[in-house]
Short mmCIF file of C-alpha atoms and ligand atoms in Angstrom, two decimals:
data_model
loop_
_atom_site.label_atom_id
_atom_site.label_comp_id
_atom_site.label_asym_id
_atom_site.label_seq_id
_atom_site.Cartn_x
_atom_site.Cartn_y
_atom_site.Cartn_z
CA MET A 10 19.09 -16.82 11.92
CA THR A 11 17.67 -14.43 14.50
CA PRO A 12 17.53 -11.14 12.64
CA ARG A 13 18.07 -8.02 14.71
CA ILE A 14 15.74 -5.33 13.42
CA ALA A 15 16.05 -1.62 14.25
CA LEU A 16 13.13 0.77 14.12
CA MET A 17 13.33 4.34 12.79
CA GLY A 18 10.28 6.34 13.79
CA ALA A 19 8.09 5.08 16.63
CA GLY A 20 4.90 7.00 15.88
CA LEU A 21 1.49 5.56 15.00
CA ILE A 22 2.66 2.78 12.66
CA GLY A 23 6.18 2.49 14.08
CA ARG A 24 4.77 1.36 17.43
CA GLU A 25 2.81 -1.35 15.61
CA HIS A 26 6.00 -2.51 13.92
CA ALA A 27 7.79 -2.60 17.30
CA ASP A 28 5.03 -4.79 18.77
CA LEU A 29 5.12 -7.12 15.75
CA VAL A 30 8.91 -7.57 15.95
CA ILE A 31 8.76 -8.16 19.72
CA ALA A 32 6.01 -10.75 19.27
CA HIS A 33 7.81 -12.54 16.43
CA PRO A 34 9.23 -15.96 17.35
CA THR A 35 12.61 -15.42 15.68
CA ALA A 36 13.24 -11.68 15.17
CA THR A 37 14.48 -9.34 17.89
CA LEU A 38 14.11 -5.58 18.19
CA ALA A 39 17.66 -4.15 18.13
CA ALA A 40 16.94 -0.49 18.93
CA ILE A 41 14.52 2.39 18.42
CA CYS A 42 15.42 5.76 16.93
CA ASP A 43 12.92 8.57 17.46
CA PRO A 44 13.60 11.81 19.35
CA SER A 45 10.12 12.02 20.89
CA PRO A 46 9.76 11.49 24.67
CA GLU A 47 7.10 8.87 23.96
CA ALA A 48 9.60 6.87 21.90
CA GLU A 49 12.19 7.12 24.64
CA ALA A 50 9.65 5.77 27.13
CA LEU A 51 8.69 2.99 24.70
CA ALA A 52 12.34 1.93 24.28
CA ALA A 53 12.77 1.88 28.07
CA ARG A 54 9.60 -0.20 28.48
CA LEU A 55 10.72 -2.66 25.81
CA GLY A 56 14.27 -2.77 27.18
CA VAL A 57 15.97 -1.76 23.91
CA PRO A 58 18.52 1.02 23.24
CA HIS A 59 17.08 4.43 22.39
CA TRP A 60 18.66 6.71 19.77
CA THR A 61 17.87 10.15 18.38
CA ASP A 62 20.09 9.96 15.27
CA TYR A 63 19.37 7.08 12.90
CA ALA A 64 22.78 7.10 11.18
CA ALA A 65 24.52 6.84 14.56
CA MET A 66 22.13 4.03 15.52
CA LEU A 67 22.89 2.06 12.34
CA ASP A 68 26.65 2.49 12.86
CA ALA A 69 26.58 1.48 16.52
CA GLU A 70 23.95 -1.26 16.55
CA ARG A 71 24.72 -2.80 13.12
CA PRO A 72 21.22 -4.34 12.78
CA ASP A 73 20.45 -6.97 10.12
CA GLY A 74 17.42 -5.01 8.99
CA ALA A 75 15.72 -1.67 9.64
CA ILE A 76 12.12 -0.50 9.46
CA VAL A 77 11.69 3.08 8.22
CA ALA A 78 8.44 4.43 9.71
CA LEU A 79 9.43 8.10 9.53
CA PRO A 80 7.55 11.05 7.98
CA ASN A 81 7.54 10.74 4.18
CA HIS A 82 10.28 13.32 3.49
CA LEU A 83 12.74 11.24 5.58
CA HIS A 84 12.10 7.94 3.77
CA ALA A 85 14.76 8.56 1.10
CA PRO A 86 17.61 9.73 3.36
CA ALA A 87 16.89 6.94 5.87
CA ALA A 88 16.64 4.23 3.20
CA LEU A 89 19.87 5.46 1.58
CA ALA A 90 21.60 5.38 4.98
CA CYS A 91 20.58 1.71 5.30
CA ILE A 92 21.62 0.83 1.75
CA GLU A 93 25.05 2.50 2.19
CA ARG A 94 25.65 0.22 5.18
CA GLY A 95 24.39 -2.95 3.45
CA ILE A 96 21.31 -3.11 5.73
CA ALA A 97 18.03 -4.35 4.20
CA CYS A 98 15.12 -2.03 4.98
CA LEU A 99 11.35 -2.04 5.03
CA VAL A 100 10.30 1.48 4.03
CA GLU A 101 6.75 2.50 4.86
CA LYS A 102 4.56 3.72 2.02
CA PRO A 103 4.82 5.95 0.07
CA VAL A 104 8.37 4.84 -0.76
CA ALA A 105 9.36 8.54 -0.83
CA ASP A 106 7.82 12.00 -0.91
CA GLY A 107 8.39 12.36 -4.67
CA ILE A 108 9.34 10.40 -7.76
CA ALA A 109 12.92 11.71 -7.95
CA ALA A 110 13.58 10.73 -4.32
CA ALA A 111 12.01 7.29 -4.95
CA ALA A 112 14.29 6.86 -7.96
CA ARG A 113 17.35 7.57 -5.82
CA ILE A 114 16.36 4.73 -3.48
CA ALA A 115 15.62 2.35 -6.38
CA GLU A 116 18.90 3.16 -8.12
CA ALA A 117 20.97 2.70 -4.93
CA SER A 118 19.22 -0.58 -4.08
CA GLU A 119 19.72 -1.97 -7.58
CA ARG A 120 23.36 -0.79 -7.81
CA THR A 121 24.36 -2.30 -4.46
CA GLY A 122 22.01 -5.29 -4.34
CA VAL A 123 20.83 -4.23 -0.87
CA PRO A 124 17.10 -5.01 -0.84
CA VAL A 125 14.38 -2.49 -0.08
CA LEU A 126 10.85 -3.70 0.70
CA VAL A 127 8.11 -1.05 0.50
CA GLY A 128 5.38 -1.31 3.14
CA HIS A 129 2.36 -1.70 0.88
CA HIS A 130 1.01 -4.21 3.36
CA ARG A 131 -2.10 -5.20 1.40
CA ARG A 132 -0.02 -7.34 -0.95
CA HIS A 133 0.55 -9.64 2.05
CA SER A 134 -3.15 -9.87 2.88
CA PRO A 135 -4.82 -13.30 2.51
CA ASP A 136 -7.55 -11.91 0.22
CA ILE A 137 -5.14 -10.14 -2.13
CA ARG A 138 -2.86 -13.20 -2.17
CA ALA A 139 -5.84 -15.41 -3.10
CA ALA A 140 -6.95 -12.99 -5.81
CA ARG A 141 -3.45 -12.92 -7.28
CA ARG A 142 -3.23 -16.75 -7.20
CA THR A 143 -6.63 -17.06 -8.90
CA ILE A 144 -5.63 -14.63 -11.65
CA GLU A 145 -2.21 -16.24 -12.15
CA ALA A 146 -3.83 -19.68 -12.41
CA GLY A 147 -5.81 -18.33 -15.37
CA GLU A 148 -9.16 -18.98 -13.71
CA LEU A 149 -10.56 -15.63 -14.82
CA GLY A 150 -9.09 -15.85 -18.31
CA PRO A 151 -7.68 -12.62 -19.70
CA LEU A 152 -8.89 -9.73 -17.53
CA VAL A 153 -11.37 -7.37 -19.18
CA ALA A 154 -12.33 -4.80 -16.56
CA VAL A 155 -11.93 -3.93 -12.89
CA ASN A 156 -14.06 -1.80 -10.58
CA GLY A 157 -13.26 -0.88 -6.99
CA MET A 158 -14.41 1.25 -4.10
CA THR A 159 -12.94 2.83 -1.00
CA LEU A 160 -15.83 4.60 0.70
CA PHE A 161 -15.55 5.39 4.41
CA ASP A 162 -16.16 8.26 6.82
CA LYS A 163 -13.32 9.98 8.63
CA PRO A 164 -14.26 11.97 11.76
CA ASP A 165 -14.31 15.79 11.67
CA ALA A 166 -11.44 15.90 14.19
CA TYR A 167 -9.19 14.24 11.60
CA PHE A 168 -9.30 17.48 9.62
CA GLU A 169 -8.23 19.76 12.46
CA ALA A 170 -4.64 19.47 11.17
CA GLU A 171 -4.30 22.23 8.58
CA TRP A 172 -2.32 20.10 6.08
CA ARG A 173 -5.19 17.59 5.82
CA ARG A 174 -7.46 20.36 4.44
CA ARG A 175 -4.99 21.45 1.73
CA ARG A 176 -4.16 19.96 -1.66
CA GLY A 177 -2.00 16.83 -1.25
CA GLY A 178 -3.39 15.99 2.19
CA GLY A 179 -6.52 14.13 1.08
CA VAL A 180 -7.82 10.70 0.15
CA LEU A 181 -5.88 10.51 -3.09
CA LEU A 182 -2.35 10.63 -1.71
CA ILE A 183 -3.13 9.12 1.71
CA ASN A 184 -5.58 6.34 0.87
CA LEU A 185 -5.87 5.79 -2.89
CA ILE A 186 -2.16 4.90 -3.06
CA HIS A 187 -3.03 1.57 -1.37
CA ASP A 188 -5.75 0.84 -3.92
CA ILE A 189 -3.49 1.81 -6.81
CA ASP A 190 -0.84 -0.56 -5.49
CA VAL A 191 -3.35 -3.44 -5.29
CA LEU A 192 -4.62 -2.69 -8.81
CA ARG A 193 -1.06 -2.72 -10.17
CA HIS A 194 -0.33 -5.94 -8.29
CA LEU A 195 -3.46 -7.74 -9.54
CA VAL A 196 -4.12 -6.24 -12.96
CA GLY A 197 -0.79 -4.93 -14.25
CA GLU A 198 1.02 -1.70 -14.99
CA ILE A 199 -1.06 1.46 -15.42
CA GLU A 200 -0.74 3.29 -18.73
CA SER A 201 -2.89 6.38 -18.09
CA VAL A 202 -5.60 7.84 -15.88
CA ARG A 203 -8.38 10.42 -15.87
CA ALA A 204 -10.14 11.62 -12.73
CA PHE A 205 -12.79 13.90 -11.32
CA THR A 206 -12.57 15.16 -7.77
CA SER A 207 -15.09 16.85 -5.54
CA SER A 208 -14.87 18.69 -2.25
CA ALA A 209 -18.62 19.30 -2.12
CA ARG A 210 -19.28 17.39 1.09
CA ARG A 211 -16.66 18.94 3.37
CA GLY A 212 -15.91 22.12 1.45
CA PHE A 213 -12.15 22.07 2.04
CA GLU A 214 -9.55 22.84 -0.64
CA VAL A 215 -8.59 19.17 -0.65
CA GLU A 216 -10.83 16.60 -2.35
CA ASP A 217 -13.13 14.44 -0.22
CA THR A 218 -14.27 12.28 -3.15
CA ALA A 219 -12.82 11.17 -6.48
CA SER A 220 -13.85 9.03 -9.45
CA ILE A 221 -11.02 7.61 -11.49
CA ALA A 222 -10.79 5.98 -14.92
CA ILE A 223 -7.74 3.81 -15.57
CA ARG A 224 -6.23 2.31 -18.73
CA PHE A 225 -3.79 -0.53 -18.03
CA VAL A 226 -0.90 -1.35 -20.38
CA ASN A 227 -2.42 -4.80 -21.05
CA GLY A 228 -5.66 -3.22 -22.34
CA VAL A 229 -7.75 -3.77 -19.20
CA LEU A 230 -9.97 -0.80 -18.26
CA GLY A 231 -10.72 0.13 -14.67
CA THR A 232 -12.80 2.49 -12.59
CA PHE A 233 -12.39 3.39 -8.94
CA ILE A 234 -14.47 5.52 -6.56
CA ILE A 235 -13.01 6.85 -3.34
CA SER A 236 -14.37 9.10 -0.59
CA ASP A 237 -13.55 9.79 3.04
CA GLY A 238 -16.97 11.36 3.61
CA ALA A 239 -19.36 8.47 2.94
CA VAL A 240 -20.80 5.87 5.29
CA SER A 241 -20.38 2.48 3.62
CA PRO A 242 -18.89 -0.99 4.16
CA TRP A 243 -17.14 -0.89 0.74
CA ALA A 244 -13.48 -0.42 1.52
CA TRP A 245 -10.65 -2.94 1.87
CA GLU A 246 -10.15 -1.74 5.44
CA TYR A 247 -13.52 -3.28 6.34
CA THR A 248 -13.99 -6.08 3.83
CA SER A 249 -10.62 -7.74 4.46
CA GLY A 250 -10.90 -7.68 8.25
CA GLN A 251 -7.13 -7.07 8.16
CA ALA A 252 -6.76 -3.36 8.92
CA LEU A 253 -5.28 -2.23 12.22
CA TYR A 254 -7.79 0.42 13.24
CA HIS A 255 -11.07 -0.54 11.57
CA PRO A 256 -13.83 -3.06 12.24
CA ALA A 257 -14.24 -6.09 10.01
CA GLN A 258 -17.29 -5.91 7.73
CA PRO A 259 -16.91 -8.93 5.43
CA GLY A 260 -17.98 -8.35 1.84
CA PRO A 261 -16.72 -7.13 -1.53
CA SER A 262 -14.96 -3.85 -2.38
CA LEU A 263 -13.12 -4.81 -5.59
CA PHE A 264 -14.51 -6.57 -8.67
CA LEU A 265 -12.34 -8.22 -11.30
CA ALA A 266 -14.01 -9.34 -14.52
CA GLY A 267 -12.35 -11.69 -17.00
CA ARG A 268 -13.26 -13.52 -20.21
CA ARG A 269 -13.84 -16.80 -18.33
CA ALA A 270 -14.97 -15.70 -14.87
CA SER A 271 -15.15 -12.86 -12.38
CA LEU A 272 -13.91 -12.49 -8.82
CA SER A 273 -15.01 -10.23 -6.00
CA VAL A 274 -12.52 -9.25 -3.29
CA SER A 275 -12.34 -9.47 -0.25
CA ASP A 276 -15.12 -12.10 -0.09
CA LEU A 277 -13.38 -14.09 -2.84
CA TYR A 278 -16.40 -15.35 -4.77
CA LEU A 279 -15.66 -16.51 -8.27
CA TRP A 280 -18.54 -16.40 -10.77
CA ARG A 281 -18.43 -18.52 -13.92
CA HIS A 282 -20.66 -20.34 -16.35
CA ALA A 283 -21.32 -24.00 -15.56
CA GLU A 284 -20.70 -25.10 -19.13
CA GLU A 285 -18.51 -24.17 -22.08
CA GLY A 286 -20.36 -22.12 -24.69
CA ALA A 287 -22.74 -20.57 -22.16
CA HIS A 288 -23.34 -16.81 -22.30
CA TRP A 289 -25.31 -13.94 -20.76
CA GLN A 290 -28.63 -15.76 -21.00
CA HIS A 291 -27.39 -18.65 -18.85
CA PRO A 292 -27.09 -18.73 -15.07
CA LEU A 293 -23.73 -18.42 -13.36
CA VAL A 294 -22.32 -20.61 -10.61
CA ARG A 295 -20.55 -19.15 -7.59
CA GLU A 296 -17.46 -20.71 -6.00
CA TYR A 297 -15.39 -19.65 -2.99
CA ARG A 298 -11.67 -19.06 -3.54
CA GLY A 299 -10.68 -18.03 0.01
CA GLY A 300 -9.66 -20.07 3.01
CA GLU A 301 -6.21 -18.82 4.06
CA ILE A 302 -6.19 -17.60 7.64
CA SER A 303 -3.24 -15.32 8.35
CA ALA A 304 -2.53 -11.75 9.43
CA THR A 305 -1.35 -9.19 6.88
CA TYR A 306 1.24 -7.38 9.01
CA VAL A 307 2.67 -10.64 10.38
CA ASN A 308 2.92 -11.93 6.79
CA GLN A 309 4.72 -8.73 5.82
CA LEU A 310 7.22 -9.12 8.68
CA ASN A 311 7.81 -12.79 7.82
CA HIS A 312 8.51 -11.75 4.25
CA PHE A 313 10.85 -8.97 5.41
CA ILE A 314 12.79 -11.51 7.48
CA ASP A 315 13.18 -13.65 4.33
CA VAL A 316 14.35 -10.53 2.46
CA ILE A 317 16.88 -9.75 5.22
CA GLY A 318 18.20 -13.31 4.94
CA ARG A 319 18.32 -12.90 1.11
CA LYS A 320 15.93 -15.86 0.82
CA ALA A 321 13.33 -13.80 -1.08
CA GLU A 322 13.26 -10.82 -3.41
CA PRO A 323 11.11 -7.99 -2.06
CA LEU A 324 7.47 -8.50 -3.07
CA ILE A 325 7.42 -4.76 -3.66
CA SER A 326 10.79 -3.20 -4.48
CA ALA A 327 11.66 0.48 -4.36
CA ARG A 328 11.16 0.73 -8.15
CA ASP A 329 7.77 -0.97 -7.86
CA GLY A 330 6.84 1.42 -5.05
CA MET A 331 7.96 4.30 -7.24
CA ALA A 332 5.53 3.23 -9.98
CA THR A 333 2.68 3.06 -7.43
CA LEU A 334 3.59 6.56 -6.25
CA ALA A 335 3.82 7.85 -9.83
CA ALA A 336 0.40 6.41 -10.74
CA THR A 337 -1.16 7.94 -7.63
CA LEU A 338 0.38 11.33 -8.40
CA ALA A 339 -0.91 10.93 -11.97
CA VAL A 340 -4.48 10.66 -10.63
CA GLU A 341 -3.99 13.84 -8.60
CA ARG A 342 -2.61 15.68 -11.64
CA ALA A 343 -5.32 14.32 -13.98
CA ALA A 344 -8.03 15.64 -11.68
CA HIS A 345 -6.33 18.98 -11.11
CA GLU A 346 -5.57 19.63 -14.79
CA ASN A 347 -8.71 17.90 -16.13
CA ARG A 348 -6.89 15.77 -18.70
CA THR A 349 -5.48 12.30 -19.31
CA VAL A 350 -2.12 11.79 -17.59
CA THR A 351 0.21 8.92 -18.46
CA LEU A 352 2.55 7.10 -16.10
CA ALA A 353 5.38 7.75 -18.59
CA GLU A 354 4.78 11.49 -18.26
CA MET A 355 4.96 11.29 -14.48
CA LEU A 356 8.15 9.26 -14.51
CA ALA A 357 9.76 11.61 -17.05
CA ALA A 358 8.79 14.63 -14.96
CA GLY A 359 10.45 12.93 -12.01
CA GLU A 360 13.64 12.72 -14.09
CA VAL A 361 13.57 8.95 -14.00
CA ALA A 362 14.49 6.34 -16.54
CA ALA A 363 11.81 3.74 -15.79
N1 NAD B 424 1.25 0.84 6.02
C1 NAD B 424 0.46 1.37 6.92
O1 NAD B 424 -0.47 0.73 7.39
C2 NAD B 424 0.72 2.77 7.42
C3 NAD B 424 -0.12 3.32 8.40
C4 NAD B 424 0.18 4.60 8.89
C5 NAD B 424 1.28 5.29 8.40
N2 NAD B 424 2.06 4.74 7.42
C6 NAD B 424 3.26 5.46 6.92
O2 NAD B 424 4.25 5.38 7.94
C7 NAD B 424 4.98 6.62 8.03
C8 NAD B 424 4.84 7.18 9.45
O3 NAD B 424 3.47 7.49 9.67
P1 NAD B 424 2.89 7.65 11.16
O4 NAD B 424 1.42 7.79 10.99
O5 NAD B 424 3.42 6.59 12.04
O6 NAD B 424 3.52 9.06 11.55
P2 NAD B 424 3.79 9.63 13.02
O7 NAD B 424 3.90 11.09 12.85
O8 NAD B 424 2.80 9.06 13.98
O9 NAD B 424 5.23 9.02 13.39
C9 NAD B 424 6.44 9.46 12.84
C10 NAD B 424 7.49 9.39 13.94
O10 NAD B 424 8.77 9.73 13.37
C11 NAD B 424 9.50 10.44 14.36
N3 NAD B 424 10.56 11.21 13.72
C12 NAD B 424 10.47 12.39 13.07
N4 NAD B 424 11.68 12.77 12.62
C13 NAD B 424 12.56 11.82 13.01
C14 NAD B 424 13.96 11.62 12.82
N5 NAD B 424 14.72 12.50 12.15
N6 NAD B 424 14.54 10.51 13.34
C15 NAD B 424 13.80 9.60 14.02
N7 NAD B 424 12.47 9.73 14.24
C16 NAD B 424 11.87 10.81 13.72
C17 NAD B 424 8.44 11.30 15.05
O11 NAD B 424 8.88 11.70 16.35
C18 NAD B 424 7.25 10.36 15.09
O12 NAD B 424 7.18 9.64 16.32
C19 NAD B 424 4.41 7.52 6.94
O13 NAD B 424 5.22 7.39 5.81
C20 NAD B 424 3.04 6.93 6.66
O14 NAD B 424 2.62 7.15 5.32
C21 NAD B 424 1.81 3.49 6.94
#
């Protein structure tokens, strides 16, 4: 099968998707829909039809799959337009701009059986795949605790856009959502969160830094620190070497501790006792659990092609993406209202039966 994939939205990430589809050995780019002059020029350069109305494009081109790389508020209408036509779609993260809109996508996908894959690309990253395999193999034993960091420095120019200085435009909803998705993928469903935020470094309304405490349904406890105003190598963007716009700085940014052993990610060192019965007064041995060489976004596209061909269930469905969105919004609310917020509360507020 040579799947024909259409692209909706050819902005920053949409252009990356276009390049990936063009470079793929089996997929072809069916068309691009984006009203911007830059997108029109891109379609002409790539020799594919250009559209300004995505519904008209879907009707005329009848692609096998579609990538939704539109602004967040258009994710739900675009995904629903695909589902109505039986077209599998890859919807960029967040799955929608709110829980109710995410629920509409999930419900339509489940009712019709038309698959939706949410673009939480880190799940396709070699380091996250290895961590998941190691946990699933029971090498860490039951997980006890997790601790992670996303600490990097965005340039001042990034904040020239007014919306990035206001509540909702900061590291929690733009960046933490990726970390929350990885934590859910590796550790399990989140039960509740507490959080502190600070805007002390930049002084904008929006937070520049947050510390988060997490209780998982399975009893694991977690902490996470995030800031877009700190110079550090401790962020998946650096440690994985897999991000599109950041240098590789190999090392750890996530620590998973279990009853039998611990694992640091992205460097994938497993620490365990050499002998049964050993404890905190005995030395640990360190073993490497990495080795896979592959590219996250290529892996994601390969998986999407399997989803289009109905050979695989989406690694992250619309309902899964909704839970990641709800947990991220819970952190924002917990910080703002200075209280514990549960995932159940967020889903109920979004008028969703989880
Ligand atoms: N997974 C990732 O690595 C990653 C990275 C960046 C962005 N994203 C997500 O991708 C989405 C797009 O982000 P971006 O940074 O590329 O934004 P962007 O603003 O650069 O691009 C959005 C594009 O959509 C086009 N557009 C707007 N309305 C349209 C419509 N009705 N029909 C067709 N095209 C329309 C715009 O002209 C623009 O070119 C967001 O949801 C964002 O969260 C994901």
